Coordinates of C-alpha atoms in Angstrom, one line a residue:
M20 CA 0.0 0.0 0.0
E21 CA 1.3 3.5 -0.9
S22 CA 2.0 5.7 2.1
P23 CA -1.2 7.7 2.9
T24 CA 1.0 10.7 3.8
F25 CA 2.7 10.5 0.4
L26 CA -0.7 10.4 -1.3
R27 CA -1.9 13.4 0.6
F28 CA 1.3 15.2 -0.3
Q29 CA 0.9 14.4 -4.0
L30 CA -2.8 15.3 -3.9
G31 CA -1.9 18.7 -2.3
A32 CA 0.7 19.4 -4.9
Q33 CA -1.8 18.6 -7.7
L34 CA -4.4 20.8 -6.2
R35 CA -2.0 23.7 -5.9
R36 CA -1.0 23.2 -9.5
V37 CA -4.5 23.3 -10.9
R38 CA -5.5 26.2 -8.6
E39 CA -2.6 28.3 -9.9
E40 CA -3.4 27.3 -13.5
A41 CA -7.0 28.4 -12.9
D42 CA -5.7 31.7 -11.5
V43 CA -7.6 31.2 -8.3
T44 CA -6.1 32.6 -5.0
T45 CA -5.7 30.5 -1.9
E46 CA -8.3 32.8 -0.2
Q47 CA -10.8 32.3 -3.0
A48 CA -10.3 28.5 -2.9
A49 CA -10.8 28.5 0.9
E50 CA -14.1 30.3 0.5
V51 CA -15.4 27.6 -1.9
I52 CA -15.0 24.8 0.7
E53 CA -15.7 27.1 3.7
V54 CA -12.3 26.8 5.5
S55 CA -9.7 29.3 6.5
P56 CA -6.9 30.2 4.1
S57 CA -4.4 28.6 6.5
T58 CA -6.4 25.3 6.4
M59 CA -6.4 25.5 2.6
R60 CA -2.6 25.9 2.6
R61 CA -2.3 22.9 4.9
I62 CA -4.3 20.8 2.4
E63 CA -2.0 21.9 -0.4
Q64 CA 1.0 21.0 1.7
G65 CA -0.4 17.5 2.3
R66 CA -0.6 18.1 6.1
V67 CA -4.3 17.4 6.3
G68 CA -6.7 15.4 4.0
I69 CA -9.7 16.6 2.1
K70 CA -13.1 14.9 1.7
G71 CA -14.6 14.0 -1.6
P72 CA -17.4 16.7 -1.7
A73 CA -15.0 19.5 -0.9
L74 CA -12.5 18.2 -3.4
T75 CA -15.2 18.0 -6.1
A76 CA -16.2 21.6 -5.3
L77 CA -12.6 22.8 -5.8
L78 CA -12.2 20.9 -9.0
N79 CA -15.4 22.5 -10.3
Q80 CA -14.2 25.9 -9.3
Y81 CA -10.9 25.3 -11.0
G82 CA -12.6 24.2 -14.2
V83 CA -11.0 20.7 -14.2
D84 CA -13.1 18.7 -16.6
D85 CA -10.6 15.8 -17.3
A86 CA -12.6 12.8 -16.0
E87 CA -9.5 10.7 -15.5
L88 CA -7.7 13.4 -13.6
R89 CA -10.7 14.0 -11.4
E90 CA -11.1 10.3 -10.6
T91 CA -7.4 10.0 -9.9
L92 CA -7.5 12.9 -7.4
L93 CA -10.6 11.6 -5.7
T94 CA -9.0 8.1 -5.3
M95 CA -5.9 9.8 -3.8
A96 CA -8.2 11.6 -1.4
R97 CA -9.9 8.4 -0.3
S98 CA -6.6 6.5 0.1
G99 CA -5.0 9.4 2.0
K100 CA -7.5 8.8 4.8
Q101 CA -5.8 5.5 5.7
R102 CA -3.5 5.2 8.7
G103 CA 0.2 4.5 8.3
W104 CA 2.1 2.3 10.8
W105 CA 3.3 5.4 12.5
A106 CA -0.2 6.3 13.6
K107 CA 0.1 4.0 16.6
Y108 CA 2.7 6.4 18.1
G109 CA 0.3 9.0 19.1
D110 CA 2.8 11.4 20.7
L111 CA 4.8 12.0 17.5
P112 CA 4.8 15.6 16.4
P113 CA 2.6 16.1 13.2
T114 CA 5.6 17.4 11.2
Y115 CA 7.5 14.2 12.1
R116 CA 4.6 12.0 11.2
Q117 CA 4.5 13.7 7.8
Y118 CA 8.2 13.1 7.2
I119 CA 7.9 9.5 8.1
G120 CA 5.0 9.0 5.7
L121 CA 7.0 10.5 2.8
E122 CA 10.1 8.5 3.7
S123 CA 8.2 5.3 3.8
A124 CA 7.2 5.9 0.1
A125 CA 10.7 6.8 -1.1
H126 CA 13.1 4.5 -2.9
E127 CA 16.2 6.6 -2.2
L128 CA 17.2 9.1 0.4
Q129 CA 20.2 11.5 0.1
N130 CA 20.9 12.9 3.6
F131 CA 23.4 15.5 4.6
E132 CA 24.0 16.1 8.3
T133 CA 26.3 18.6 10.0
L134 CA 25.9 17.7 13.6
V135 CA 24.2 14.4 14.3
V136 CA 24.1 10.8 12.9
P137 CA 21.3 10.4 10.3
G138 CA 18.1 9.1 12.0
L139 CA 18.1 5.9 9.9
L140 CA 21.5 5.0 11.3
Q141 CA 21.1 5.9 14.9
T142 CA 21.4 3.3 17.7
E143 CA 18.6 3.1 20.3
A144 CA 20.8 4.7 23.0
Y145 CA 21.9 7.5 20.7
A146 CA 18.3 8.2 19.6
R147 CA 17.2 8.3 23.2
A148 CA 20.0 10.7 24.2
M149 CA 19.0 13.0 21.3
T150 CA 15.3 12.9 22.1
S151 CA 15.8 13.4 25.8
E152 CA 17.5 16.8 25.1
D153 CA 14.5 18.3 23.3
A154 CA 14.0 21.8 24.6
F155 CA 10.3 21.2 25.0
R156 CA 10.9 18.4 27.5
P157 CA 8.8 15.5 26.1
T158 CA 7.4 13.1 28.7
P159 CA 9.2 9.8 29.3
E160 CA 6.4 8.1 27.3
A161 CA 6.8 10.5 24.4
I162 CA 10.5 9.9 24.4
E163 CA 10.0 6.1 24.2
Q164 CA 7.5 6.4 21.4
R165 CA 9.8 8.6 19.3
V166 CA 12.7 6.2 19.9
A167 CA 10.5 3.2 18.9
A168 CA 9.3 5.0 15.8
R169 CA 12.9 5.8 14.8
L170 CA 13.9 2.2 15.2
E171 CA 10.9 1.0 13.2
R172 CA 11.8 3.5 10.4
Q173 CA 15.2 1.7 10.1
K174 CA 13.4 -1.4 8.7
L175 CA 13.5 0.5 5.4
I176 CA 17.2 0.0 5.5
T177 CA 17.4 -3.5 6.9
D178 CA 14.6 -4.7 4.6
G179 CA 16.4 -3.2 1.6
T180 CA 13.5 -1.1 0.4
L181 CA 15.3 2.2 0.7
R182 CA 18.8 3.2 -0.6
L183 CA 20.5 5.7 1.7
L184 CA 23.3 8.0 0.6
A185 CA 24.5 9.7 3.8
V186 CA 27.1 12.5 3.9
M187 CA 28.1 13.9 7.3
D188 CA 30.6 16.3 8.7
E189 CA 33.5 14.8 10.7
A190 CA 32.1 16.7 13.7
V191 CA 29.2 14.2 13.8
L192 CA 31.8 11.4 14.7
H193 CA 33.3 13.4 17.6
R194 CA 30.3 14.9 19.3
Q195 CA 29.8 12.9 22.5
I196 CA 26.0 12.5 22.4
G197 CA 25.0 10.2 25.2
G198 CA 28.6 9.9 26.4
P199 CA 31.7 7.8 25.3
E200 CA 30.0 4.4 25.6
V201 CA 27.0 5.4 23.6
M202 CA 29.3 7.0 20.9
R203 CA 31.5 4.0 20.7
A204 CA 28.5 1.8 20.0
Q205 CA 27.1 4.3 17.5
L206 CA 30.4 4.4 15.6
A207 CA 30.4 0.6 15.5
A208 CA 26.8 0.7 14.2
L209 CA 27.9 3.0 11.4
L210 CA 30.6 0.6 10.5
D211 CA 28.1 -2.3 10.3
A212 CA 25.7 -0.2 8.3
S213 CA 28.4 0.7 5.8
K214 CA 28.6 -3.0 4.8
R215 CA 25.0 -3.0 3.5
W216 CA 24.5 -2.9 -0.2
N217 CA 22.0 -0.1 0.1
V218 CA 23.9 2.2 2.4
T219 CA 26.7 4.6 1.4
I220 CA 28.4 6.7 4.1
Q221 CA 30.8 9.5 3.4
V222 CA 32.5 11.9 5.8
I223 CA 33.7 15.4 5.0
P224 CA 37.0 15.8 7.0
F225 CA 37.9 18.8 9.0
R226 CA 40.8 19.4 6.7
E227 CA 38.4 20.1 3.9
G228 CA 37.8 23.6 5.3
A229 CA 34.7 25.4 4.0
Y230 CA 32.4 23.5 1.7
A231 CA 28.9 23.8 0.1
S232 CA 25.9 24.0 2.5
M233 CA 28.1 23.4 5.6
L234 CA 25.5 25.3 7.7
S235 CA 22.4 23.4 6.6
S236 CA 21.4 19.8 6.8
F237 CA 18.8 18.5 4.4
H238 CA 17.1 15.4 2.9
I239 CA 16.3 14.7 -0.7
L240 CA 13.6 12.1 -1.1
S241 CA 13.3 10.3 -4.4
F242 CA 10.2 8.3 -5.5
N243 CA 9.8 5.8 -8.3
E244 CA 7.1 7.5 -10.4
S245 CA 6.8 10.9 -8.8
P246 CA 8.9 14.1 -8.5
G247 CA 11.4 14.2 -5.7
V248 CA 11.0 16.3 -2.5
V249 CA 13.6 18.2 -0.4
Y250 CA 13.0 18.3 3.3
I251 CA 14.7 20.8 5.6
E252 CA 14.0 20.8 9.3
G253 CA 13.8 24.2 10.9
L254 CA 13.4 25.6 14.4
T255 CA 10.3 27.5 13.5
G256 CA 8.9 25.0 11.0
D257 CA 9.8 22.3 8.5
L258 CA 10.2 23.1 4.8
Y259 CA 9.3 20.8 1.9
A260 CA 10.4 22.0 -1.6
E261 CA 9.9 20.6 -5.0
G262 CA 10.8 21.2 -8.6
E263 CA 13.8 23.5 -9.2
D264 CA 14.7 23.3 -5.5
V265 CA 15.2 19.6 -5.8
R266 CA 17.5 20.0 -8.7
R267 CA 19.5 22.7 -6.9
C268 CA 19.8 20.6 -3.8
T269 CA 20.9 17.6 -5.8
V270 CA 23.7 19.7 -7.3
V271 CA 24.7 20.7 -3.8
F272 CA 24.6 17.1 -2.6
N273 CA 26.8 16.0 -5.4
A274 CA 29.3 18.8 -4.5
L275 CA 29.2 17.5 -0.9
R276 CA 30.0 14.0 -2.0
A277 CA 32.9 15.3 -4.0
S278 CA 34.2 17.2 -0.9
A279 CA 33.9 14.1 1.2
L280 CA 36.2 11.1 1.6
S281 CA 35.4 8.0 -0.4
A282 CA 33.2 5.4 1.2
T283 CA 36.2 3.3 1.9
D284 CA 38.3 6.1 3.4
S285 CA 35.3 7.3 5.4
T286 CA 34.9 3.8 6.9
A287 CA 38.6 3.9 7.8
M288 CA 38.1 7.3 9.6
I289 CA 35.1 6.0 11.5
K290 CA 37.1 3.0 12.7
K291 CA 40.1 5.1 13.7
I292 CA 37.9 7.4 15.8
R293 CA 36.1 4.5 17.4
D294 CA 39.4 2.8 18.3
T295 CA 40.8 6.0 19.6
Q296 CA 37.8 6.6 21.9
H297 CA 38.1 3.0 23.1
Q298 CA 41.7 3.7 24.2
D299 CA 40.4 6.7 26.1

């Protein structure tokens, strides 16, 4: 089954496209289905679903008379109401649930991290140490749910359904998240992950100096039969970008890979840092 979040995201993108082609403003569209402009924007962002009658009213307003397109969008709306596996973790932030839904539908993820190990490669102890330091102080139950969800996400890697290209700054390997023992185990886990056919890990060493996008982590999600999406997590809100932004970020990611050590040399660096910490 397709990820319901992914279907909502795609439906929202299509609705935004046909609205803009019809030269209808967000405010005008919101009036048609009697919701606020902010809710209309959330629908187009795929954050919330839309019911059939409301969708039909919008398509009528936009002058969409292609029967096949109308049926496709209505089918997406119905399927988007289904619940993904992550729904059982009720304490997950809505933005995190949306990301998990998109990730679950992707076939490849290109992930650049400046400060922390990519979520799909984190150990349980590392993930718990990260989550526990949330400034909004989640409850112990919320922490455990987020950790459990992160570990379940990793089945995409272990099952071989997702290819991960991970580039990280060398700082990620030195930052003592959770303490020395947790970091040693995390570095060992990175070494194990690097042996998988669907995981490539590259490290940008300190000696590289300045490099492209060194101040901004990002994710590029690629899908089999749909346009890719760029995800950037922010303090005041998450950003999803499409189209030209995906192409631009792909160029940046390729530059990052060129600045990084090869996968083989990156593995050697990780092993050396792990062994040095063990001696400490």
